[in-house]
Amino acid sequence: MPQHVPTDLPDHLQHFIGGEFVDSLDGTTFEVLDPVTNQAYTTAAAGKNDDVDRAVTAAAEAFHAGPWPQLLPRQRARILHAIADIVESRDRRLAELETFDTGLPITQALGQAQRAAENFRFFADLIVAQRDDAYKVPGRQLNYVNRKPKGVAGLITPWNTPFMLESWKLAPALASGCTVVLKPAEFTPLSASLWPDIFREAGVPDGVFNLVNGLGEEAGDALVKHPGVPLISFTGESSTGQLIFANAAPHLKGLSMELGGKSPAVVFADADLDEAIDATVFGVFSLNGERCTAGSRILVEQAVYDEFVERYAARARAIVVGDPHDPATEVGALVHPEHFAKVMSYVEIGKGEGRLVAGGGRPEGLETGNYVAPTVFVDVKPDARIFQEEIFGPVVAISPFDTEEEALALANGVKYGLAAYVWTNDLRRAHTFAQSIDAGMVWLNSNNVRDLRTPFGGVKASGLGHEGGYRSIDFYTDQQAVHTTLGEAHTPRFGVR
Ligand code: NDP
């Protein structure tokens, strides 16, 4: 298959520190592959301790000396809206680069680019509308909250929807008045290389946004351990989150952790089966299945199980897998050969754990590239690895249940607790069941459509802390309490004889 290669691909990606594009101080680089040929198409500067230190120094200077934290919320909001305008005006180029670097289908990458713009608009509006608490004790005291940006925020992001997830952290951090150092995922640094020009054109002062490319265990680790970075917002695997937690502990840093998931989609017999099938197919196969909130375990009530399985498998077999740049493609190429090997190993494990009814390997006709056919295992037991472990690819486990209690035990019987999806037309059951699920987010009779004002985050191994709406602003700011006496200060008079 001839590959679409974007024009003007950069042959090298640098860091962006203090308003300048720079290489690593020791000159080291790493190769970046595209997921269709698995050939290196560019190199990126590999940041180390010294480079991170340089970036933190630039960000700290911009924070302490620069105008950014002192700008009126409206002034920062104008710049954030300008960023959104620029992102929107470049959405096609962004999607083209993102698709080339990640293997995400182009139509879905375009949606993610537009969502990135929306994140900036949302936090621009929010910061202007921000209000803070004031408490009055009549005649005696006035207490109010003085909100202050925390300083240099360290942002560490994964490769699945890189540009959008970066925007999810950059927008609230910048809206709050923090300055930032971003460490994007090493598999997918391409779209992040567009941020410096976007920010510059929108009027973000030098030093406010800094980008250090590199490996997690080098650049990411240095950011986590840097004493000049009081808070880290991290999205990635639960095991990496645990490591970052431990590494940040000696510094008592603020942490926001958006981690892995193995989210259940629970389909009761009274559900609208057509809608449930549409949503559960989309829920695990969109974004190549490389989606933290994927409904990767589908629990189906026995009465409709056989019908559901038959229809679901037919839909999965009909999904269009192919060239990520083709607008007809529904599932593209997985991000990297290492991840492809991991997903394929789960496909093999699944063959011993469940009944394979769709996929099970490479799709026909796609002999190279990181392509995996949408794969459906049914009759999967709850102790199976494909039921318990996050695969992060186009692979789903379907299991039957008889009673509501059994469905709840299955839904909650994993270490993760990010999202859950419930399909039923029984109003009371919908709410009681939803409220009993160990998940940070539940969708009732709905595909994963998120209102940006709502909390985003997981419980158990899926994360710590919630972002979304004002919660994001809370993370990037300190709420200082200012207590004022009105009238006489009623102080017990020690030392008065
Ligand atoms: P990783 O945890 O491997 O990496 C995430 C980021 O952390 C990367 O930038 C990585 O660098 C960096 N990193 C790795 N090791 C360290 C370290 N020791 N110190 C500091 N930084 C480090 O996740 P993936 O990139 O593989 O992303 C997939 C995971 O992300 C899945 O588990 C998925 O569920 C989760 N995710 C969660 C979401 C949520 O909101 N809950 C949303 C999207 C994804 P490098 O790239 O070099 O490894």
Coordinates of C-alpha atoms and ligand atoms in Angstrom, one line a residue:
M1 CA 0.0 0.0 0.0
P2 CA 1.6 3.4 -0.9
Q3 CA 2.1 5.4 2.2
H4 CA 0.9 9.0 2.6
V5 CA 3.8 11.1 3.8
P6 CA 3.1 14.7 4.8
T7 CA 5.1 17.4 3.1
D8 CA 7.7 19.3 5.0
L9 CA 8.3 16.7 7.6
P10 CA 11.0 18.0 10.0
D11 CA 14.2 15.9 9.8
H12 CA 14.9 16.7 13.5
L13 CA 12.9 17.8 16.5
Q14 CA 14.5 20.0 19.1
H15 CA 13.6 21.1 22.6
F16 CA 12.0 24.6 23.0
I17 CA 13.5 26.3 26.0
G18 CA 13.1 30.0 27.0
G19 CA 11.8 30.9 23.6
E20 CA 14.5 29.1 21.6
F21 CA 14.8 25.8 19.7
V22 CA 17.8 24.0 21.1
D23 CA 19.4 20.5 21.1
S24 CA 20.4 18.5 24.1
L25 CA 23.5 19.8 25.8
D26 CA 25.2 16.5 25.3
G27 CA 23.9 16.4 21.7
T28 CA 22.1 13.0 22.0
T29 CA 19.1 12.1 20.0
F30 CA 16.6 9.3 19.5
E31 CA 14.9 8.0 16.5
V32 CA 11.1 8.4 15.8
L33 CA 9.3 5.7 13.7
D34 CA 6.1 6.0 11.8
P35 CA 3.7 3.1 12.5
V36 CA 3.0 2.1 9.0
T37 CA 6.5 1.4 7.8
N38 CA 8.2 1.3 11.2
Q39 CA 11.0 3.2 9.6
A40 CA 12.7 6.1 11.4
Y41 CA 11.5 9.3 9.7
T42 CA 13.1 11.8 12.1
T43 CA 15.2 12.2 15.2
A44 CA 14.4 14.1 18.3
A45 CA 16.7 15.6 20.9
A46 CA 17.0 13.3 23.9
G47 CA 16.7 15.5 27.0
K48 CA 18.6 14.7 30.2
N49 CA 19.0 16.2 33.6
D50 CA 20.8 19.3 32.4
D51 CA 18.3 20.0 29.7
V52 CA 15.4 19.7 32.1
D53 CA 17.2 21.9 34.5
R54 CA 17.7 24.5 31.8
A55 CA 13.9 24.3 31.0
V56 CA 12.9 24.6 34.6
T57 CA 15.2 27.6 35.1
A58 CA 13.6 29.3 32.1
A59 CA 10.1 28.5 33.3
A60 CA 11.0 29.7 36.9
E61 CA 12.3 33.0 35.5
A62 CA 9.2 33.5 33.4
F63 CA 7.1 32.8 36.5
H64 CA 9.0 35.0 38.9
A65 CA 10.1 37.9 36.7
G66 CA 7.7 37.6 33.8
P67 CA 4.2 39.1 33.3
W68 CA 2.4 35.7 32.9
P69 CA 1.2 35.0 36.4
Q70 CA 0.3 38.7 37.0
L71 CA -1.8 39.2 33.8
L72 CA -5.4 39.7 34.4
P73 CA -7.4 36.6 33.8
R74 CA -9.0 38.3 30.8
Q75 CA -5.6 39.0 29.3
R76 CA -4.5 35.4 29.6
A77 CA -7.9 34.3 28.3
R78 CA -7.5 36.4 25.2
I79 CA -4.2 34.6 24.5
L80 CA -5.7 31.2 25.1
H81 CA -8.5 32.0 22.7
A82 CA -5.9 33.0 20.2
I83 CA -4.2 29.6 20.7
A84 CA -7.6 27.9 20.1
D85 CA -8.1 30.0 16.9
I86 CA -4.7 29.0 15.6
V87 CA -5.2 25.3 16.4
E88 CA -8.5 25.3 14.7
S89 CA -7.1 27.0 11.6
R90 CA -4.4 24.3 11.4
D91 CA -6.6 21.3 12.4
R92 CA -6.0 19.5 9.1
R93 CA -2.2 19.8 9.2
L94 CA -2.3 18.8 12.8
A95 CA -4.4 15.8 12.1
E96 CA -2.2 14.8 9.2
L97 CA 1.0 14.9 11.3
E98 CA -0.7 13.2 14.3
T99 CA -2.0 10.4 12.0
F100 CA 1.4 10.0 10.4
D101 CA 3.1 9.8 13.8
T102 CA 0.5 7.8 15.8
G103 CA -1.4 5.7 13.2
L104 CA -4.7 7.0 14.4
P105 CA -7.4 7.2 11.7
I106 CA -7.4 10.6 10.1
T107 CA -11.0 11.4 10.8
Q108 CA -10.5 10.7 14.5
A109 CA -7.2 12.6 14.7
L110 CA -9.1 15.6 13.2
G111 CA -11.7 15.3 16.0
Q112 CA -8.9 15.3 18.5
A113 CA -7.3 18.4 17.1
Q114 CA -10.6 20.2 17.3
R115 CA -11.0 19.0 20.9
A116 CA -7.6 20.4 21.7
A117 CA -8.8 23.9 20.5
E118 CA -11.9 23.4 22.6
N119 CA -9.8 22.7 25.7
F120 CA -8.1 26.1 25.4
R121 CA -11.5 27.9 24.8
F122 CA -13.0 26.2 27.8
F123 CA -10.2 27.1 30.2
A124 CA -10.0 30.6 28.8
D125 CA -13.7 31.1 29.6
L126 CA -13.4 29.4 33.0
I127 CA -10.6 31.5 34.3
V128 CA -12.5 34.7 33.5
A129 CA -15.6 33.4 35.3
Q130 CA -13.5 32.1 38.2
R131 CA -14.9 33.1 41.6
D132 CA -13.5 32.4 45.0
D133 CA -14.9 31.9 48.4
A134 CA -15.3 34.7 51.0
Y135 CA -16.7 34.0 54.5
K136 CA -17.9 36.8 56.7
V137 CA -18.4 36.6 60.5
P138 CA -20.6 39.7 60.8
G139 CA -18.7 42.6 62.5
R140 CA -15.8 40.4 63.4
Q141 CA -14.0 38.8 60.5
L142 CA -13.7 38.6 56.8
N143 CA -12.0 35.6 55.4
Y144 CA -11.3 35.1 51.7
V145 CA -9.4 32.9 49.3
N146 CA -6.5 34.4 47.5
R147 CA -5.8 32.0 44.6
K148 CA -2.2 31.9 43.4
P149 CA -0.6 29.9 40.6
K150 CA 1.7 27.2 42.0
G151 CA 4.8 27.9 39.8
V152 CA 6.4 25.7 37.3
A153 CA 4.2 22.8 36.3
G154 CA 5.7 19.6 35.0
L155 CA 3.5 17.9 32.4
I156 CA 4.2 14.3 31.3
T157 CA 2.0 12.9 28.6
P158 CA 1.4 9.5 26.8
W159 CA 1.4 8.7 23.1
N160 CA -2.2 7.7 22.4
T161 CA -3.8 11.1 21.6
P162 CA -0.7 13.2 22.1
F163 CA -1.7 16.7 21.0
M164 CA -5.1 16.6 22.6
L165 CA -3.8 15.2 25.9
E166 CA -1.1 17.8 26.0
S167 CA -3.8 20.5 25.5
W168 CA -5.7 19.0 28.4
K169 CA -2.8 19.9 30.7
L170 CA -1.4 23.0 29.0
A171 CA -4.7 24.9 28.9
P172 CA -5.6 24.8 32.6
A173 CA -1.9 25.2 33.6
L174 CA -1.5 28.3 31.5
A175 CA -5.0 29.7 32.3
S176 CA -4.0 29.4 36.0
G177 CA -0.9 31.5 35.5
C178 CA 1.6 28.7 35.9
T179 CA 4.6 28.3 33.5
V180 CA 5.2 24.8 32.2
V181 CA 7.7 22.2 31.1
L182 CA 6.1 19.6 28.9
K183 CA 7.7 16.1 28.3
P184 CA 5.8 14.4 25.5
A185 CA 5.9 10.7 24.9
E186 CA 9.0 9.5 23.1
F187 CA 6.9 7.4 20.5
T188 CA 5.0 10.5 19.3
P189 CA 6.9 13.8 19.6
L190 CA 5.8 15.2 16.2
S191 CA 2.6 17.1 16.9
A192 CA 4.1 18.6 20.1
S193 CA 6.7 20.3 17.9
L194 CA 3.9 22.6 16.6
W195 CA 3.2 24.1 20.0
P196 CA 6.1 26.6 20.1
D197 CA 5.0 28.4 17.0
I198 CA 1.3 28.3 18.0
F199 CA 2.1 29.8 21.4
R200 CA 4.5 32.4 19.9
E201 CA 2.0 33.6 17.4
A202 CA -0.7 33.8 20.0
G203 CA 1.5 36.0 22.2
V204 CA 2.6 33.6 25.0
P205 CA 5.8 35.2 26.4
D206 CA 9.1 33.4 26.1
G207 CA 9.8 30.9 28.9
V208 CA 6.2 30.4 29.8
F209 CA 6.0 27.2 27.7
N210 CA 9.0 24.9 27.5
L211 CA 9.2 21.6 25.8
V212 CA 11.8 18.9 26.5
N213 CA 11.7 15.8 24.4
G214 CA 13.2 12.6 25.6
L215 CA 12.8 9.3 27.3
G216 CA 10.6 8.8 30.3
E217 CA 13.3 7.4 32.5
E218 CA 15.7 10.3 31.7
A219 CA 13.8 13.5 30.8
G220 CA 10.6 12.5 32.6
D221 CA 12.4 11.3 35.6
A222 CA 14.5 14.5 35.8
L223 CA 11.3 16.6 35.7
V224 CA 9.7 14.5 38.5
K225 CA 12.8 14.9 40.7
H226 CA 13.6 18.5 40.0
P227 CA 13.2 20.6 43.2
G228 CA 12.0 23.6 41.1
V229 CA 8.9 21.9 39.9
P230 CA 6.3 21.8 42.7
L231 CA 3.6 19.9 40.8
I232 CA 3.4 17.1 38.2
S233 CA 0.4 16.3 36.0
F234 CA 0.9 12.8 34.6
T235 CA -1.1 10.7 32.2
G236 CA 0.1 7.2 31.5
E237 CA 0.3 3.6 32.7
S238 CA -0.5 2.8 36.3
S239 CA 2.9 1.2 36.9
T240 CA 4.7 4.4 35.7
G241 CA 2.3 6.4 38.0
Q242 CA 3.5 4.3 41.0
L243 CA 7.1 5.0 40.2
I244 CA 6.5 8.7 39.8
F245 CA 4.6 8.7 43.0
A246 CA 7.6 7.2 44.8
N247 CA 10.1 9.6 43.1
A248 CA 8.0 12.7 43.9
A249 CA 7.5 11.7 47.5
P250 CA 10.8 13.1 48.9
H251 CA 9.8 16.5 47.4
L252 CA 6.2 16.4 48.6
K253 CA 5.0 17.4 45.1
G254 CA 1.4 18.0 44.1
L255 CA 0.4 15.1 41.8
S256 CA -2.4 14.5 39.4
M257 CA -2.4 11.0 38.0
E258 CA -4.6 9.9 35.1
L259 CA -3.7 6.2 34.8
G260 CA -4.8 3.0 33.0
G261 CA -8.2 1.4 32.8
K262 CA -10.1 -1.8 32.0
S263 CA -13.6 -0.3 31.9
P264 CA -16.7 -2.4 31.9
A265 CA -19.7 -1.8 29.5
V266 CA -22.7 -3.5 31.1
V267 CA -25.6 -4.4 28.8
F268 CA -28.8 -5.5 30.5
A269 CA -31.5 -7.4 28.5
D270 CA -33.9 -4.4 28.5
A271 CA -31.4 -2.1 26.8
D272 CA -31.8 -0.7 23.4
L273 CA -29.6 -3.3 21.8
D274 CA -28.9 -1.4 18.5
E275 CA -27.6 1.6 20.4
A276 CA -25.7 -0.5 22.9
I277 CA -23.9 -2.4 20.0
D278 CA -23.1 0.9 18.2
A279 CA -21.6 2.3 21.4
T280 CA -19.7 -0.8 22.6
V281 CA -18.2 -1.3 19.2
F282 CA -17.1 2.3 19.0
G283 CA -16.1 2.3 22.7
V284 CA -13.3 -0.2 22.3
F285 CA -12.3 0.1 18.6
S286 CA -12.2 3.9 18.2
L287 CA -8.7 5.4 18.6
N288 CA -7.3 2.0 17.6
G289 CA -8.4 0.8 21.1
E290 CA -5.6 2.9 22.4
R291 CA -8.0 4.7 24.7
C292 CA -7.8 4.9 28.5
T293 CA -11.6 4.9 28.8
A294 CA -12.1 2.0 26.3
G295 CA -15.0 -0.2 27.3
S296 CA -12.7 -3.2 26.9
R297 CA -14.8 -5.7 29.0
I298 CA -18.4 -6.1 27.9
L299 CA -20.7 -7.8 30.3
V300 CA -24.0 -8.9 28.8
E301 CA -27.1 -10.3 30.5
Q302 CA -27.6 -14.0 29.6
A303 CA -31.1 -13.4 28.0
V304 CA -29.6 -11.4 25.1
Y305 CA -26.0 -12.8 25.2
D306 CA -26.1 -15.0 22.2
E307 CA -27.8 -12.4 20.0
F308 CA -25.4 -9.7 21.2
V309 CA -22.3 -11.8 20.6
E310 CA -23.4 -12.7 17.1
R311 CA -24.2 -9.2 16.1
Y312 CA -21.2 -7.7 17.8
A313 CA -18.8 -10.2 16.1
A314 CA -20.3 -9.4 12.7
R315 CA -19.8 -5.7 13.2
A316 CA -16.2 -6.2 14.4
R317 CA -15.4 -8.3 11.4
A318 CA -16.7 -5.6 9.1
I319 CA -14.6 -2.7 10.6
V320 CA -12.4 -1.1 8.0
V321 CA -8.7 -1.5 9.0
G322 CA -6.1 0.2 6.9
D323 CA -4.2 3.2 5.9
P324 CA -4.6 5.7 8.8
H325 CA -4.7 8.6 6.3
D326 CA -7.7 7.1 4.4
P327 CA -10.9 8.8 5.6
A328 CA -12.7 5.5 5.2
T329 CA -10.4 3.8 7.8
E330 CA -11.9 3.0 11.2
V331 CA -9.0 1.3 12.8
G332 CA -5.4 2.3 11.8
A333 CA -2.0 1.1 12.8
L334 CA -0.9 0.8 16.4
V335 CA 1.6 3.3 17.5
H336 CA 4.9 1.4 17.6
P337 CA 6.2 -2.1 17.0
E338 CA 6.8 -2.6 20.8
H339 CA 3.2 -1.9 21.5
F340 CA 2.1 -4.0 18.5
A341 CA 4.0 -6.9 20.0
K342 CA 2.4 -6.4 23.4
V343 CA -1.1 -6.3 21.9
M344 CA -0.4 -9.3 19.7
S345 CA 0.8 -11.2 22.8
Y346 CA -2.5 -10.6 24.5
V347 CA -4.3 -11.9 21.3
E348 CA -2.4 -15.1 21.7
I349 CA -3.1 -15.3 25.4
G350 CA -6.7 -14.7 24.7
K351 CA -6.9 -17.7 22.4
G352 CA -6.3 -19.9 25.5
E353 CA -8.7 -17.9 27.6
G354 CA -11.8 -17.2 25.5
R355 CA -13.7 -18.2 22.3
L356 CA -12.4 -16.1 19.4
V357 CA -15.3 -14.8 17.2
A358 CA -13.5 -12.0 15.3
G359 CA -10.0 -11.0 14.4
G360 CA -7.2 -12.8 16.2
G361 CA -4.1 -11.5 14.4
R362 CA -3.1 -9.4 11.4
P363 CA -5.9 -8.3 9.1
E364 CA -5.7 -10.0 5.7
G365 CA -3.8 -8.0 3.1
L366 CA -1.9 -5.9 5.7
E367 CA 1.3 -7.8 6.0
T368 CA 3.5 -5.0 7.3
G369 CA 2.8 -2.1 9.7
N370 CA 1.4 -2.3 13.2
Y371 CA -2.1 -3.5 12.1
V372 CA -4.3 -5.7 14.4
A373 CA -7.7 -6.9 13.3
P374 CA -10.5 -6.0 15.7
T375 CA -10.5 -9.0 18.0
V376 CA -13.4 -10.3 20.0
F377 CA -13.1 -13.0 22.6
V378 CA -16.4 -14.2 24.2
D379 CA -17.2 -16.5 27.2
V380 CA -14.2 -14.9 29.0
K381 CA -13.9 -15.9 32.7
P382 CA -13.2 -13.1 35.2
D383 CA -9.8 -14.5 36.2
A384 CA -8.5 -14.4 32.6
R385 CA -5.6 -12.1 31.9
I386 CA -7.5 -10.5 29.0
F387 CA -10.3 -9.7 31.5
Q388 CA -8.0 -8.3 34.1
E389 CA -5.2 -6.5 32.3
E390 CA -5.2 -3.4 30.2
I391 CA -4.3 -4.3 26.6
F392 CA -4.7 -0.8 25.1
G393 CA -5.5 -2.1 21.6
P394 CA -8.4 -3.3 19.5
V395 CA -9.2 -6.3 21.6
V396 CA -12.4 -6.9 23.7
A397 CA -13.5 -9.5 26.2
I398 CA -17.2 -10.3 26.4
S399 CA -18.7 -12.3 29.4
P400 CA -22.3 -13.2 30.3
F401 CA -24.0 -12.6 33.6
D402 CA -27.3 -13.7 35.2
T403 CA -28.1 -11.2 37.9
E404 CA -27.5 -7.6 38.7
E405 CA -25.3 -8.7 41.7
E406 CA -23.2 -10.8 39.5
A407 CA -22.8 -8.0 36.9
L408 CA -21.7 -5.6 39.7
A409 CA -19.1 -8.1 41.0
L410 CA -17.7 -8.6 37.5
A411 CA -17.7 -4.9 36.8
N412 CA -15.8 -4.2 40.0
G413 CA -13.6 -7.3 40.0
V414 CA -10.5 -5.7 38.5
K415 CA -7.8 -3.4 39.9
Y416 CA -8.8 -0.5 37.7
G417 CA -11.7 2.0 38.1
L418 CA -11.6 4.6 35.4
A419 CA -14.9 4.5 33.4
A420 CA -18.0 2.4 33.1
Y421 CA -20.9 2.3 30.7
V422 CA -24.3 1.0 31.6
W423 CA -27.1 0.1 29.1
T424 CA -30.6 -0.4 30.6
N425 CA -34.0 1.2 30.3
D426 CA -34.8 0.7 33.9
L427 CA -34.3 4.1 35.4
R428 CA -33.9 3.0 39.0
R429 CA -31.5 0.2 38.2
A430 CA -29.5 2.6 36.0
H431 CA -28.8 4.9 38.8
T432 CA -28.4 2.4 41.7
F433 CA -26.1 0.3 39.5
A434 CA -24.1 3.3 38.3
Q435 CA -23.6 4.6 41.8
S436 CA -22.3 1.2 43.0
I437 CA -19.7 0.8 40.3
D438 CA -16.1 1.6 41.4
A439 CA -15.3 4.0 38.5
G440 CA -14.5 7.7 38.4
M441 CA -16.9 8.2 35.5
V442 CA -20.0 6.4 34.4
W443 CA -22.0 6.8 31.2
L444 CA -25.7 5.7 31.2
N445 CA -27.1 4.7 27.9
S446 CA -24.3 6.8 26.3
N447 CA -21.1 6.6 24.4
N448 CA -18.2 8.4 25.9
V449 CA -19.2 12.0 25.4
R450 CA -17.6 14.3 28.0
D451 CA -18.8 17.6 29.3
L452 CA -15.6 19.5 30.1
R453 CA -17.1 20.9 33.3
T454 CA -17.4 17.4 34.9
P455 CA -14.7 15.7 36.9
F456 CA -12.3 13.5 35.0
G457 CA -10.3 10.9 36.7
G458 CA -10.3 7.3 38.1
V459 CA -10.4 5.4 41.3
K460 CA -8.3 2.4 42.5
A461 CA -5.4 1.9 40.1
S462 CA -6.8 4.3 37.5
G463 CA -5.6 7.4 39.1
L464 CA -5.4 9.9 41.8
G465 CA -7.2 13.3 41.9
H466 CA -9.7 14.7 39.5
E467 CA -9.2 17.3 36.8
G468 CA -12.0 18.8 34.7
G469 CA -13.6 22.2 35.1
Y470 CA -12.6 24.1 38.3
R471 CA -10.8 21.0 39.6
S472 CA -8.1 21.6 37.1
I473 CA -7.7 25.2 38.2
D474 CA -7.6 23.9 41.8
F475 CA -4.7 21.6 40.9
Y476 CA -2.6 24.3 39.3
T477 CA -3.3 27.0 42.0
D478 CA -2.9 27.3 45.8
Q479 CA -5.8 28.6 47.7
Q480 CA -4.4 30.9 50.3
A481 CA -6.8 31.8 53.1
V482 CA -6.6 35.4 54.2
H483 CA -8.2 36.1 57.6
T484 CA -9.0 39.7 58.4
T485 CA -10.3 41.0 61.7
L486 CA -13.0 43.7 61.5
G487 CA -13.0 46.0 64.5
E488 CA -11.2 44.8 67.6
A489 CA -8.8 41.9 67.6
H490 CA -9.9 39.6 70.3
T491 CA -6.6 38.2 71.4
P492 CA -6.0 36.6 74.8
R493 CA -3.4 38.8 76.4
F494 CA -0.5 36.6 77.5
G495 CA 2.2 38.2 79.7
V496 CA 0.0 41.0 81.0
R497 CA 0.3 41.1 84.8
Ligands
NDP1 P1 3.7 5.4 30.0 O1 3.4 5.4 31.4 O2 4.6 4.5 29.5 O3 4.3 6.9 29.6 C1 3.6 8.1 29.8 C2 4.6 9.2 29.9 O4 5.5 9.0 31.0 C3 5.6 9.2 28.7 O5 5.9 10.5 28.4 C4 6.8 8.5 29.3 O6 8.0 8.7 28.5 C5 6.8 9.0 30.7 N1 7.6 8.2 31.6 C6 7.9 6.9 31.5 N2 8.7 6.5 32.6 C7 8.8 7.6 33.4 C8 9.5 7.9 34.6 N3 10.2 7.0 35.3 N4 9.4 9.2 35.1 C9 8.8 10.1 34.5 N5 8.1 9.9 33.3 C10 8.1 8.7 32.7 O7 2.3 5.4 29.2 P2 2.1 5.2 27.7 O8 2.8 6.4 27.0 O9 2.4 3.8 27.3 O10 0.5 5.5 27.5 C11 -0.4 4.5 27.7 C12 -1.0 4.5 29.1 O11 -1.6 5.8 29.3 C13 -2.1 3.5 29.2 O12 -2.0 2.8 30.4 C14 -3.4 4.3 29.3 O13 -4.4 3.8 29.9 C15 -2.9 5.6 29.9 N6 -3.7 6.7 29.6 C16 -4.5 7.2 30.6 C17 -5.4 8.2 30.4 C18 -6.3 8.7 31.5 O14 -6.7 9.9 31.4 N7 -6.5 8.0 32.6 C19 -5.6 8.8 29.1 C20 -4.7 8.3 28.1 C21 -3.8 7.2 28.4 P3 8.3 7.7 27.3 O15 7.4 8.0 26.3 O16 9.7 7.9 27.0 O17 8.1 6.3 27.9

